[in-house]
C-alpha positions as semicolon CSV with decimal commas, in nm:
position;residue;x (nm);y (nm);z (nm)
1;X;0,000;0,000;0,000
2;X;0,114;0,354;-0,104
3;X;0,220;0,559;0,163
4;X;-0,049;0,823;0,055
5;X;-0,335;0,580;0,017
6;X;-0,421;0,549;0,417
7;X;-0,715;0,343;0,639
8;X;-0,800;0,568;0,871
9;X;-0,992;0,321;1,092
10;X;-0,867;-0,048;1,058
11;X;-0,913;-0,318;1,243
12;X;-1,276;-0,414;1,106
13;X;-1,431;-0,692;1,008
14;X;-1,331;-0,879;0,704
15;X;-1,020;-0,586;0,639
16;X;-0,761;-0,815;0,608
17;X;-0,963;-0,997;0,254
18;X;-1,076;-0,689;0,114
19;X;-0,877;-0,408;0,240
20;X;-0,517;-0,549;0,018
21;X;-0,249;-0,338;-0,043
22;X;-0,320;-0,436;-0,402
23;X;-0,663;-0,349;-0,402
24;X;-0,590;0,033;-0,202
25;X;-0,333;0,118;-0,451
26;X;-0,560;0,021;-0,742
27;X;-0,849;0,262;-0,608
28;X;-0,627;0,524;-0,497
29;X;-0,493;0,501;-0,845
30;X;-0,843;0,588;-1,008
31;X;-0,893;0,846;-0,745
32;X;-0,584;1,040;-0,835
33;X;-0,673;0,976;-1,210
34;X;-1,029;1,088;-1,191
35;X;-1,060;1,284;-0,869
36;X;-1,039;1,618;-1,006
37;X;-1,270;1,615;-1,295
38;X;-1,511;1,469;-1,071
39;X;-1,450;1,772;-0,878
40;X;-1,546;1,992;-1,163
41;X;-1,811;1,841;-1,233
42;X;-1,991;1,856;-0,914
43;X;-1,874;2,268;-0,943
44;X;-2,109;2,249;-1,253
45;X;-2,367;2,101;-1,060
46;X;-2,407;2,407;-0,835
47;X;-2,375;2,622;-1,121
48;X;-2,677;2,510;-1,280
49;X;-2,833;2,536;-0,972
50;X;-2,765;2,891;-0,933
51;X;-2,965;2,927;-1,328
52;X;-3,257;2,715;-1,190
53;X;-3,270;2,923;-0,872
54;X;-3,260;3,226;-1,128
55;X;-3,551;3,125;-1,343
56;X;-3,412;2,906;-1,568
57;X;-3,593;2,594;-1,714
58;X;-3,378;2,254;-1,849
59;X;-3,426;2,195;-2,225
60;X;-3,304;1,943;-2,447
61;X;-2,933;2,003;-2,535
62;X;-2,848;2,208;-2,824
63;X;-2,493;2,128;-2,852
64;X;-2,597;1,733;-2,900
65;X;-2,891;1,723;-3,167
66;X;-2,683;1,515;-3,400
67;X;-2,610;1,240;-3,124
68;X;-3,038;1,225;-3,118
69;X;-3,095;1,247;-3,440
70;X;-2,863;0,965;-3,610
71;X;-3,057;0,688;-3,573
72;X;-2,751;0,442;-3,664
73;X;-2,587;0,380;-3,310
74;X;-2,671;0,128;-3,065
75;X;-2,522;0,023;-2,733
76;X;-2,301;-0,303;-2,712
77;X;-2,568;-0,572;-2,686
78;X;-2,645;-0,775;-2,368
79;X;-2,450;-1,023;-2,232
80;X;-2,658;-1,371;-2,170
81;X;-2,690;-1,335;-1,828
82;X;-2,876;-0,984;-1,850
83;X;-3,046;-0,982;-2,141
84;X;-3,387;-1,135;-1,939
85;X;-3,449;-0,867;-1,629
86;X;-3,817;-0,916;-1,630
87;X;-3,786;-0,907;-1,257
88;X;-3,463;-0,730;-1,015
89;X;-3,438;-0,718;-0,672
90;X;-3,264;-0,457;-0,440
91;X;-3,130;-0,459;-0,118
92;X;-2,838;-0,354;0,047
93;X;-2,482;-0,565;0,093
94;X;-2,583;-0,711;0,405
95;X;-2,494;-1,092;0,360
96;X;-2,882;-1,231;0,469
97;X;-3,047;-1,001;0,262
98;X;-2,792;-1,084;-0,025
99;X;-2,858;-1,447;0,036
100;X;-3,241;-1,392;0,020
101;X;-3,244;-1,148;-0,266
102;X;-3,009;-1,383;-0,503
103;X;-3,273;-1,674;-0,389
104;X;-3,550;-1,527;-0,462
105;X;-3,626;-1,591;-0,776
106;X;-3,600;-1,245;-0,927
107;X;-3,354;-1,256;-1,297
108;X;-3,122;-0,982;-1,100
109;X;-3,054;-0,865;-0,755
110;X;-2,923;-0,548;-0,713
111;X;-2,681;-0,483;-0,468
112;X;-2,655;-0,174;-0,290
113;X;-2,427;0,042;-0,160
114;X;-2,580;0,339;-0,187
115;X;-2,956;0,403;-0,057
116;X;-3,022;0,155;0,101
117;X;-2,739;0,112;0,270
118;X;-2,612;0,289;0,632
119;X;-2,232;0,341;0,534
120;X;-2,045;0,315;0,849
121;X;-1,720;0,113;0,755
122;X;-1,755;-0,210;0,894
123;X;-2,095;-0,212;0,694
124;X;-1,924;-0,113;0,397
125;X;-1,602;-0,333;0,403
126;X;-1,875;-0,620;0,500
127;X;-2,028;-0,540;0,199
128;X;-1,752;-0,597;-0,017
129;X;-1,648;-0,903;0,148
130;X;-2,016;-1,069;0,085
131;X;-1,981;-0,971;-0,286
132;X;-1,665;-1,142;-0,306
133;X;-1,825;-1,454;-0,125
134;X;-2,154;-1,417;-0,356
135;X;-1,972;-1,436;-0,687
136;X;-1,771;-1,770;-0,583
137;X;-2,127;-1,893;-0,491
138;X;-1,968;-1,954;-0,073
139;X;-2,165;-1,652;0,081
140;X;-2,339;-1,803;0,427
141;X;-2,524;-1,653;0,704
142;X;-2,636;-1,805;1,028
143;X;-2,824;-1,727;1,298
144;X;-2,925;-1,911;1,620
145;X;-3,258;-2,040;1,422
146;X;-3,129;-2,065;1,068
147;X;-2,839;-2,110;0,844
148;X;-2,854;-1,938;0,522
149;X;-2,657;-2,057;0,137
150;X;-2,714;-1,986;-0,169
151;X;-2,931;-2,229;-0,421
152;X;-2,778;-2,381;-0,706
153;X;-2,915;-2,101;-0,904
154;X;-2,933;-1,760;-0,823
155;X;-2,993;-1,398;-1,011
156;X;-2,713;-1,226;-1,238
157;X;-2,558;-0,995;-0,947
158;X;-2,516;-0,575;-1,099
159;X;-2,335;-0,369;-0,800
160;X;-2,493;-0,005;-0,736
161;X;-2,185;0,207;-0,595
162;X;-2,251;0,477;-0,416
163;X;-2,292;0,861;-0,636
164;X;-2,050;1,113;-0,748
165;X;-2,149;1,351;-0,481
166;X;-2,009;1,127;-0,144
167;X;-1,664;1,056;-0,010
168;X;-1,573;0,763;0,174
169;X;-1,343;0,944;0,501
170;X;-1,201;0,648;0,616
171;X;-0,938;0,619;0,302
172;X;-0,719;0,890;0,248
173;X;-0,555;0,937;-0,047
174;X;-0,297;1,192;-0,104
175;X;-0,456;1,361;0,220
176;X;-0,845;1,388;0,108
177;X;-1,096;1,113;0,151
178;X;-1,154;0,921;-0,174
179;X;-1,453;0,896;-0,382
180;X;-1,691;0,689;-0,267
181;X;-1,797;0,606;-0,602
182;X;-1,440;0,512;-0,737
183;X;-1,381;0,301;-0,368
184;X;-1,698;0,121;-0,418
185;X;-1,662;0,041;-0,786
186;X;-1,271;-0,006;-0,747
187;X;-1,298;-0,255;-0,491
188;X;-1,560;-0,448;-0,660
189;X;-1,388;-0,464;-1,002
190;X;-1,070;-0,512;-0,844
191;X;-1,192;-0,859;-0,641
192;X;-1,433;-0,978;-0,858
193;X;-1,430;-0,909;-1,269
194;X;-1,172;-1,194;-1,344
195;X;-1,387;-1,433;-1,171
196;X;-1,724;-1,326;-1,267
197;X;-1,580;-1,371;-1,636
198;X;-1,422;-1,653;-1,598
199;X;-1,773;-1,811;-1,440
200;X;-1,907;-1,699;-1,757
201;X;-2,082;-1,372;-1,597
202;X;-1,933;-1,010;-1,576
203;X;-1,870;-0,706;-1,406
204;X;-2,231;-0,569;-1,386
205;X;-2,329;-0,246;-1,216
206;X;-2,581;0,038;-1,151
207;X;-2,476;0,336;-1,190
208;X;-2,707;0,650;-0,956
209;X;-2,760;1,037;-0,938
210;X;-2,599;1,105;-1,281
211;X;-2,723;1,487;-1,382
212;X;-2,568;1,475;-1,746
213;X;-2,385;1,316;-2,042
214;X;-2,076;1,478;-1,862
215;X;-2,115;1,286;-1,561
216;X;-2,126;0,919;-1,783
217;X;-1,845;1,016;-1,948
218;X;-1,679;1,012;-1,652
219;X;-1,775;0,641;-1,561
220;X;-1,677;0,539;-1,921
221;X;-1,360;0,664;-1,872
222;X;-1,314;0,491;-1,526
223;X;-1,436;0,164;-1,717
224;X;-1,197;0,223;-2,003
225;X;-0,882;0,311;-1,775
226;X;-1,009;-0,022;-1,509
227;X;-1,008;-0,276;-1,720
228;X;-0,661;-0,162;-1,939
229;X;-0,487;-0,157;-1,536
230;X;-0,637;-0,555;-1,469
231;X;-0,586;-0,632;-1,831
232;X;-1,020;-0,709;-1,866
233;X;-1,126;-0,711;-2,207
234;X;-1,236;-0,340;-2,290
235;X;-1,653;-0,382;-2,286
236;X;-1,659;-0,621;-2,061
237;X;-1,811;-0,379;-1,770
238;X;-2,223;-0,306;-1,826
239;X;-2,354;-0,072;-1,695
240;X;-2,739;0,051;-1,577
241;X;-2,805;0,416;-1,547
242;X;-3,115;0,524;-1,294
243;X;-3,244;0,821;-1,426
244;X;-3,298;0,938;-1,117
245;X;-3,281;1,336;-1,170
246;X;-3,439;1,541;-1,333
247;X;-3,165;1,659;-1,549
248;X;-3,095;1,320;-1,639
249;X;-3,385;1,258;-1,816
250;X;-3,333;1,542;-2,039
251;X;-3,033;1,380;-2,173
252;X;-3,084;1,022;-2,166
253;X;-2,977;0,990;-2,555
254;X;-2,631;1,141;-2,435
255;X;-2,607;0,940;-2,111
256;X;-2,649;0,626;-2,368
257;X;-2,382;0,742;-2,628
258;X;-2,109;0,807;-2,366
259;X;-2,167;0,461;-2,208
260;X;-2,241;0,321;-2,541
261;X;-1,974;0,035;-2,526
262;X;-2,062;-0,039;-2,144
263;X;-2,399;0,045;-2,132
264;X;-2,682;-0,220;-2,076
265;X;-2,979;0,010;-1,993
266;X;-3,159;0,297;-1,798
267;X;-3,394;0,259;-1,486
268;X;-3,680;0,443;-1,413
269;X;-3,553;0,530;-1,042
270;X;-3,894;0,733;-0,934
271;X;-3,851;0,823;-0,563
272;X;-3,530;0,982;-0,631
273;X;-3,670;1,124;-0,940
274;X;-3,949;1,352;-0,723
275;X;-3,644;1,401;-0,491
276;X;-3,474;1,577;-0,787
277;X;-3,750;1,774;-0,896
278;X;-3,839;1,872;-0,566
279;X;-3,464;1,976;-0,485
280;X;-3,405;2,165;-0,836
281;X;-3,700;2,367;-0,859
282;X;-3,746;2,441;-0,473
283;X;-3,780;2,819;-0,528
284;X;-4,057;2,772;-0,778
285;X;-4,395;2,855;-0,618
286;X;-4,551;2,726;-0,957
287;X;-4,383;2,379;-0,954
288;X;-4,455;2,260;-0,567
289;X;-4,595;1,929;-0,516
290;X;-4,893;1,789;-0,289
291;X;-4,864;1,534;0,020
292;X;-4,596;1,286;-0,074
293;X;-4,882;1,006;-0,150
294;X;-5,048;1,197;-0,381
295;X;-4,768;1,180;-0,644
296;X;-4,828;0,835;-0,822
297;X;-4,684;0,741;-1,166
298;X;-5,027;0,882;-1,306
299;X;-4,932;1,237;-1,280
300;X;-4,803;1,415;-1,589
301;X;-4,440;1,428;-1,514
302;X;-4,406;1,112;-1,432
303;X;-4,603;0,953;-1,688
304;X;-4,414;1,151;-1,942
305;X;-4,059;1,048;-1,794
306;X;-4,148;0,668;-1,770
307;X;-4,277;0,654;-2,139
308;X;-3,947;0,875;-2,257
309;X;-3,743;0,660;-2,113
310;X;-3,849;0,338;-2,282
311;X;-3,915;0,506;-2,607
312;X;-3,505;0,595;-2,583
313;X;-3,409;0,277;-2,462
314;X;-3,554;0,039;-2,724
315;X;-3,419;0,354;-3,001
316;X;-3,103;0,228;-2,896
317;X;-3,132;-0,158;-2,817
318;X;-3,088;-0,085;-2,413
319;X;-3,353;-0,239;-2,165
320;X;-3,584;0,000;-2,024
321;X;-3,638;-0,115;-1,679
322;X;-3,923;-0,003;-1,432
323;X;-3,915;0,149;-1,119
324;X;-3,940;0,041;-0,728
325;X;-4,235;-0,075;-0,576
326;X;-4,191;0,053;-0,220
327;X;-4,506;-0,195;-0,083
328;X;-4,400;-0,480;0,195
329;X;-4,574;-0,780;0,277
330;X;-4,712;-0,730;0,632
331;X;-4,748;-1,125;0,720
332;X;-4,919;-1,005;1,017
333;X;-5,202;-0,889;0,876
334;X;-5,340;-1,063;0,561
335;X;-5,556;-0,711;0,457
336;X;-5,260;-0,496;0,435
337;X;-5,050;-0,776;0,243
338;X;-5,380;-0,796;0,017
339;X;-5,383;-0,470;-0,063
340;X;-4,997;-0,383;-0,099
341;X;-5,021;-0,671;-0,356
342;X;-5,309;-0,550;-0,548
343;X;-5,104;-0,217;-0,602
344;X;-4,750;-0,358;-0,699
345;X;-5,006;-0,543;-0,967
346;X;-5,137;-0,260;-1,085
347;X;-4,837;-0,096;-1,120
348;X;-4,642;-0,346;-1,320
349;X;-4,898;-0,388;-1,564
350;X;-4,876;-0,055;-1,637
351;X;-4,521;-0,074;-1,649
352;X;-4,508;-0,338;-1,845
353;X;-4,799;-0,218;-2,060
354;X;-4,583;0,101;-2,169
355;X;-4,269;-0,142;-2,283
356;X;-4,049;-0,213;-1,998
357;X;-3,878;-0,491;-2,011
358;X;-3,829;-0,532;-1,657
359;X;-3,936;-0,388;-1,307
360;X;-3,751;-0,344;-0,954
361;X;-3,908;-0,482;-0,608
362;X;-3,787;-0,450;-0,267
363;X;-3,897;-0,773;-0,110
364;X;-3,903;-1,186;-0,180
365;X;-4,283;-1,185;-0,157
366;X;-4,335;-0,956;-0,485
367;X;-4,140;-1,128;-0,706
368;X;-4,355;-1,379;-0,789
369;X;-4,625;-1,126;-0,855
370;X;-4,459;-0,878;-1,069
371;X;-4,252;-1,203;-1,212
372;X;-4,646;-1,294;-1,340
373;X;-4,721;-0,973;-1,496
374;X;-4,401;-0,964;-1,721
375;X;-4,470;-1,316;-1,822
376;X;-4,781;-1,249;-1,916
377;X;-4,644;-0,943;-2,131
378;X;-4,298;-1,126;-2,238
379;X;-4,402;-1,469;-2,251
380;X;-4,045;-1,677;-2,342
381;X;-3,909;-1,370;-2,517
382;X;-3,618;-1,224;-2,285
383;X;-3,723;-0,828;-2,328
384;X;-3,962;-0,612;-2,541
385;X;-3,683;-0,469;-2,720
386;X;-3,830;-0,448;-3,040
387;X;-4,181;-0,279;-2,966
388;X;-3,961;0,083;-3,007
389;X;-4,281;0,331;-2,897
390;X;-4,293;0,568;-3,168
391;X;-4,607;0,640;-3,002
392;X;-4,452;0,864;-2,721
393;X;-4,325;1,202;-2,755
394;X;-4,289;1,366;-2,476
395;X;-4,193;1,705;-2,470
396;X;-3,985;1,949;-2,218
397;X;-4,315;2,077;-2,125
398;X;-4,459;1,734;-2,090
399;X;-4,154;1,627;-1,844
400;X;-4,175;1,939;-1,609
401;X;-4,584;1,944;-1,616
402;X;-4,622;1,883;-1,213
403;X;-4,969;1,914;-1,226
404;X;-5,189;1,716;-0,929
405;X;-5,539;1,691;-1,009
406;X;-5,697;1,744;-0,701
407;X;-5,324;1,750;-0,505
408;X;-5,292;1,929;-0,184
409;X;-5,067;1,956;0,104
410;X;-5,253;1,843;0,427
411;X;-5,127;1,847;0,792
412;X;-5,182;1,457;0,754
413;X;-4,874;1,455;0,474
414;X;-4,717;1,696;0,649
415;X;-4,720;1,446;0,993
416;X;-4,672;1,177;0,775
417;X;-4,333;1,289;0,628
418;X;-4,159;1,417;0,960
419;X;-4,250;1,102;1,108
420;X;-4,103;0,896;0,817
421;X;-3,813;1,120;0,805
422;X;-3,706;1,102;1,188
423;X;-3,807;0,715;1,168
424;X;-3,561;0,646;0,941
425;X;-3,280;0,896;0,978
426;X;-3,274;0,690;1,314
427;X;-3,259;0,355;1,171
428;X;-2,918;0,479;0,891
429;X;-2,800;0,643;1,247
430;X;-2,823;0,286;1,389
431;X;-2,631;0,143;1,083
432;X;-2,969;0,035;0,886
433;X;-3,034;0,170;0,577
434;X;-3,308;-0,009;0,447
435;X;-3,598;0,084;0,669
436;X;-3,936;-0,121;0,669
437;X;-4,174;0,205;0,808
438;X;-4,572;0,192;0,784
439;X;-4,579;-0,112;0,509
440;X;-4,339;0,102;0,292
441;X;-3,929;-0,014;0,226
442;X;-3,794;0,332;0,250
443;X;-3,465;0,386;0,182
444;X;-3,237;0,734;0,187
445;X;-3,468;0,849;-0,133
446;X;-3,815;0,806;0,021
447;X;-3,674;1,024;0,338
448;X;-3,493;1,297;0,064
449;X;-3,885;1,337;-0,041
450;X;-4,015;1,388;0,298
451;X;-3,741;1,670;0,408
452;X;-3,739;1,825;0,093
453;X;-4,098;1,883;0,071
454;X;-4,127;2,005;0,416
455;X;-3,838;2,260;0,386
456;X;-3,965;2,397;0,031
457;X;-4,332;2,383;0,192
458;X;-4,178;2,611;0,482
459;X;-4,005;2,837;0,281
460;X;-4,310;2,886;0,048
461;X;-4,539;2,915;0,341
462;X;-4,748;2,695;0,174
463;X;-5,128;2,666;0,210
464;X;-5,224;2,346;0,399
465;X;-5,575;2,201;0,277
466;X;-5,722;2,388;0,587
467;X;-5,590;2,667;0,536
468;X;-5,334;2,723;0,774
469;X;-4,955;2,813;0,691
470;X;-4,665;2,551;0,720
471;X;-4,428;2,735;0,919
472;X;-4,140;2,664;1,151
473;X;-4,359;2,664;1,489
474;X;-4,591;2,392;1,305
475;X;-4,311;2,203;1,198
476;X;-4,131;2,208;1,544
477;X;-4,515;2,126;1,691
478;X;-4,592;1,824;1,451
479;X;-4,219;1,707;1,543
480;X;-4,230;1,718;1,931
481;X;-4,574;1,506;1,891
482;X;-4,361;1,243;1,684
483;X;-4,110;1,207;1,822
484;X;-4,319;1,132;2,222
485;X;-4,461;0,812;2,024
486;X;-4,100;0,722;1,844
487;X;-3,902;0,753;2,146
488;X;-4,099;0,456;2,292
489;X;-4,112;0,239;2,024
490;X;-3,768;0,228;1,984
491;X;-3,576;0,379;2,268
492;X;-3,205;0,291;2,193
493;X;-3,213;0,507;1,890
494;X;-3,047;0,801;1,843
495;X;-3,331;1,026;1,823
496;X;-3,230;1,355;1,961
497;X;-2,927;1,322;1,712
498;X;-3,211;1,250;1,413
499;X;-3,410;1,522;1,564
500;X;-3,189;1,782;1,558
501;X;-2,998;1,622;1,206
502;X;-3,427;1,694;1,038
503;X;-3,408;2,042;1,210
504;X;-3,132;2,165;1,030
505;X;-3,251;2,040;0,735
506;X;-3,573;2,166;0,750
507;X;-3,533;2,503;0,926
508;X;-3,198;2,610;0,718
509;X;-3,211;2,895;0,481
510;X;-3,030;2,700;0,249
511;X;-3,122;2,397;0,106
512;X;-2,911;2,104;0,179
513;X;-2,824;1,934;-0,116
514;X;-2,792;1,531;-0,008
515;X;-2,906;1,430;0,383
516;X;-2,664;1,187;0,306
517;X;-2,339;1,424;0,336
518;X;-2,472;1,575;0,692
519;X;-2,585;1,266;0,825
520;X;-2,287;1,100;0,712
521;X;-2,055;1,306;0,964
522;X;-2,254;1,253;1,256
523;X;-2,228;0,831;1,145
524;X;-1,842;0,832;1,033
C-alpha cells in the first residue's frame, strides 16, 4: 500500500480480505486519475443550480442534436446473463439479505451500496467481502434459528456504488478522503471481474444520481482506464443508469452514447426522481408538489418520464427497466398484504404495458407477482426490445408538467413525512439503511422526499388544505408530537441526534443538497 493511500480506521471486520495493499493502490490510483474532474463536475452542478434558482428551465441540449438524431448507433448488446431482467431485486450488501435477494427468484438482484445502505465502515467493508463470497457462490449466514446458502441457481448480481457527490473518510488518499464512487466500484472490479468472467458472468453495475452526459463520461472513462490496469477485455463492464434526476432525463440519448460500449440500460428510479425535482426547482412557487402520497406514476411528469425513457431505450437496443415498488408484505395482517399486492399489480402492468422490459421490487414476496405480470407481457421472449414506442413524444413541457389533479398539502402529509423522516434517519443512524416504516421499504430516497418537501413547503409558506400556513412553529409542533410516540417504540435510537440532524434540514435557509453528506458526519 502507497504511503499516501491510508485506512484511517482499521481493524474491522473482514479488512484483512478486502482491504489489500493491491486493491488500495488500485483505487487510490483511479482516485488520483479521476478525482479532479469529478471535482469539476460537481462545481457544474451548483452552477446550474444557481440558473434554476434564477428562473431558468432545463431543455433538451443544443450542442448534442446530431447524437439524437442519427438513428444508426446502438449500445453493445447484452450479455446472456442480462439480457432477461423481467424481474430485479434490491437490497443492500448485508450478507442475509444478499442471500435472500439472489434466492428469490427475481432474474437480477441489485446490490446496494448506496440508498439503502447505512455506510459506516464495517458495513461497507462487510459489503464488499459478501460480494466477493456471492460471486464464488460460498456466501453463508447463520443465525441461532437458521443457516442461510445460496441455491444452485441464483440472479445475475449488478453492483450499485454509491454517487458522485459522497466521499468515503475512512481512506485517504494523497490527504483527502476518496470517492466513494471510485472506492466502491474499485474494490468491486478489483476482487471480482476476473472471476465473474471466468464463471461466464461479468462485471455488472448500476450506476445513480448522474445529472448529465458529462457525468457518464466520466464512468466510461473509469471503465476504459479499469479494465486496461487488470488487463479485462475493454466492454466487458455493463452498466445501468437510474435516471434518477431530473436533469438526467433530459439527456438520456447522451447518457447512452457516452456509455455506449458499457452500457446495458436505464432505470426508471422514481422516488429519487421527485427528490430531484423537488430539490431543483425548490424556489418555484408554480412547480410545488402535494402530500408525498399523492404523487403516483399517473401524474403528468411522471407519466411523461417513464414513457421517454423506454421510447429511448428500445431507439437504442438498451432495456428499459421499471421502477421500485416501495409496498411490503405485512405477514401479520393478511388485509394490508392484500392490498400492498393489489397495487405492486397494478403498477407493473402498467409498467409493463408502456414497454419495460423489466421492473424493480424491494422484497421476496413480490417477485412472484410482478414475475407474473411480465410473463404475461414477455411470454419466453427475454425483453420487449423491439416494440420501439414511436407512439410517445414527450416534450420538455410534458416532463416538467407537475400538475396534481386534485393535489394538496394536508397536515396529515405533512405528519406523515416528519415522522417517516425522523423514523428512518434513526434507523441509517443505527447502521440500517433499508428501513421497513408503515408497510413502505424506505430507503435514503423516500426520506430525501419527505425533508425536501417540508423545507420547500416552509419556505413557500405553503397553504395546507385547511388553510393554515406551514411554518417553523408547526413544523417544530408536529415534530415534538412524533417524536413522544417514536421515542418509545424504539428507545435505543439516536433520536435527539435525528431530531436535531431533520431540524437543520428543515429550518436552514439553504437547502441542503444530499441528507446523506450531513448525516454522514454525525455516522463516520
Amino acid at each position: 500500500m502507497s504511503a499516501t493511500t491510508v485506512v484511517t480506521t482499521p481493524g474491522v471486520d473482514h479488512a484483512a480480505e478486502v482491504l489489500t495493499p493491491a486493491a488500495l493502490e488500485f483505487v487510490g490510483g483511479l482516485h488520483r486519475s479521476f478525482g479532479g474532474r469529478r471535482r469539476e463536475l460537481l462545481g457544474r452542478r451548483q452552477t446550474r443550480q444557481a440558473e434554476f434558482d434564477d428562473g431558468v428551465l432545463p431543455d433538451l441540449l443544443q450542442e448534442t442534436v446530431q447524437i439524437r438524431a442519427d438513428p444508426t448507433w446502438h449500445v453493445a448488446p447484452a450479455p446472456a446473463d442480462l439480457d432477461d431482467r423481467r424481474v430485479e431485486i434490491t437490497g443492500p450488501v448485508e450478507p442475509k439479505m444478499m442471500i435472500n435477494a439472489l434466492n428469490s427468484g427475481a432474474r437480477v438482484f441489485m446490490a446496494d451500496f448506496e440508498d439503502a445502505l447505512s455506510p459506516t465502515w464495517n458495513n461497507v467493508v462487510t459489503g464488499q467481502w459478501a460480494v466477493h463470497e456471492a460471486v464464488r457462490r460460498r456466501l453463508t449466514f447463520e443465525t441461532d434459528e437458521k443457516a442461510y446458502a445460496l441455491n444452485p441457481q441464483i440472479g445475475t448480481l449488478v453492483i450499485r456504488p454509491r454517487g458522485w457527490h459522497l466521499d468515503e473518510a475512512h481512506l485517504l488518499v494523497d490527504g483527502e478522503p476518496i470517492s466513494a464512487s471510485l472506492f466502491d466500484f474499485g474494490l468491486a472490479f478489483f476482487h471480482n471481474a476476473r472471476e465473474q468472467l471466468d464463471r461466464g458472468s461479468g462485471p455488472y453495475f448500476y450506476l445513480p444520481k448522474l445529472e448529465s452526459h458529462l457525468e457518464a463520461r466520466l464512468w466510461n472513462d473509469v471503465f476504459v482506464a479499469a479494465q486496461e490496469r487488470l488487463d479485462i477485455p475493454r466492454g466487458s463492464i455493463r452498466a445501468t443508469v437510474l435516471i434518477e434526476t431530473i436533469l438526467a432525463a433530459f439527456e438520456m440519448e447522451e447518457i447512452l452514447w457516452e456509455l455506449r460500449e458499457h452500457a446495458s440500460g436505464l432505470n426508471a428510479g422514481r422516488w429519487d426522481y421527485i427528490f430531484s425535482l423537488i430539490k431543483k426547482f425548490r424556489s418555484r412557487a408554480d412547480m410545488i408538489l402535494p402530500d408525498r402520497a399523492q404523487v403516483t406514476m399517473a401524474v403528468p411528469f411522471m407519466r411523461a418520464y417513464q414513457q421517454l425513457l423506454v421510447r429511448t431505450c428500445h431507439a437504442r437496443g438498451a432495456h428499459a427497466i421499471g421502477g421500485m415498488s416501495a409496498f411490503i408484505p405485512n405477514r401479520r395482517q393478511p388485509e394490508v398484504t392484500e392490498r400492498a399486492l393489489a397495487r405492486v399489480r397494478e403498477d407493473k402492468q402498467r409498467e409493463a404495458g408502456d414497454g419495460s422490459d423489466g421492473t424493480w421490487v424491494a422484497h421476496p414476496d413480490l417477485v412472484p407477482v410482478a414475475r407474473a405480470v411480465f410473463d404475461g407481457i414477455l411470454g419466453p421472449n427475454p425483453n420487449q426490445k423491439a416494440r420501439l414506442r414511436d407512439d410517445v413524444h414527450a416534450s420538455a413541457r410534458d416532463l416538467l408538467d407537475t400538475r396534481v389533479d386534485g393535489g394538496h398539502v394536508t397536515e396529515a402529509g405533512v405528519r406523515t413525512n416528519i415522522s417517516v423522516a425522523l423514523q428512518y434517519l434513526a434507523s441509517w443512524l443505527a447502521g440500517n439503511g433499508a428501513a421497513a416504516i408503515n408497510n413502505l421499504m424506505e430507503d435514503a430516497a423516500t426520506a430525501e422526499i419527505s425533508r425536501s418537501q417540508l423545507w420547500q413547503w416552509r419556505v413557500q409558506r405553503v397553504a395546507l388544505e385547511d388553510g393554515r400556513p406551514m411554518t417553523a412553529d408547526l413544523y417544530a409542533e408536529i415534530r415534538d408530537q412524533e417524536m413522544v410516540a417514536l421515542r418509545s417504540s424504539a428507545p435505543s435510537y439516536r433520536w435527539t441526534d435525528a431530531a436535531g440532524l431533520l431540524d437543520s434540514l428543515v429550518l436552514a435557509d439553504q437547502f441542503t443538497e444530499f441528507l446523506t453528506i450531513p448525516a454522514y458526519a454525525l455516522l463516520a
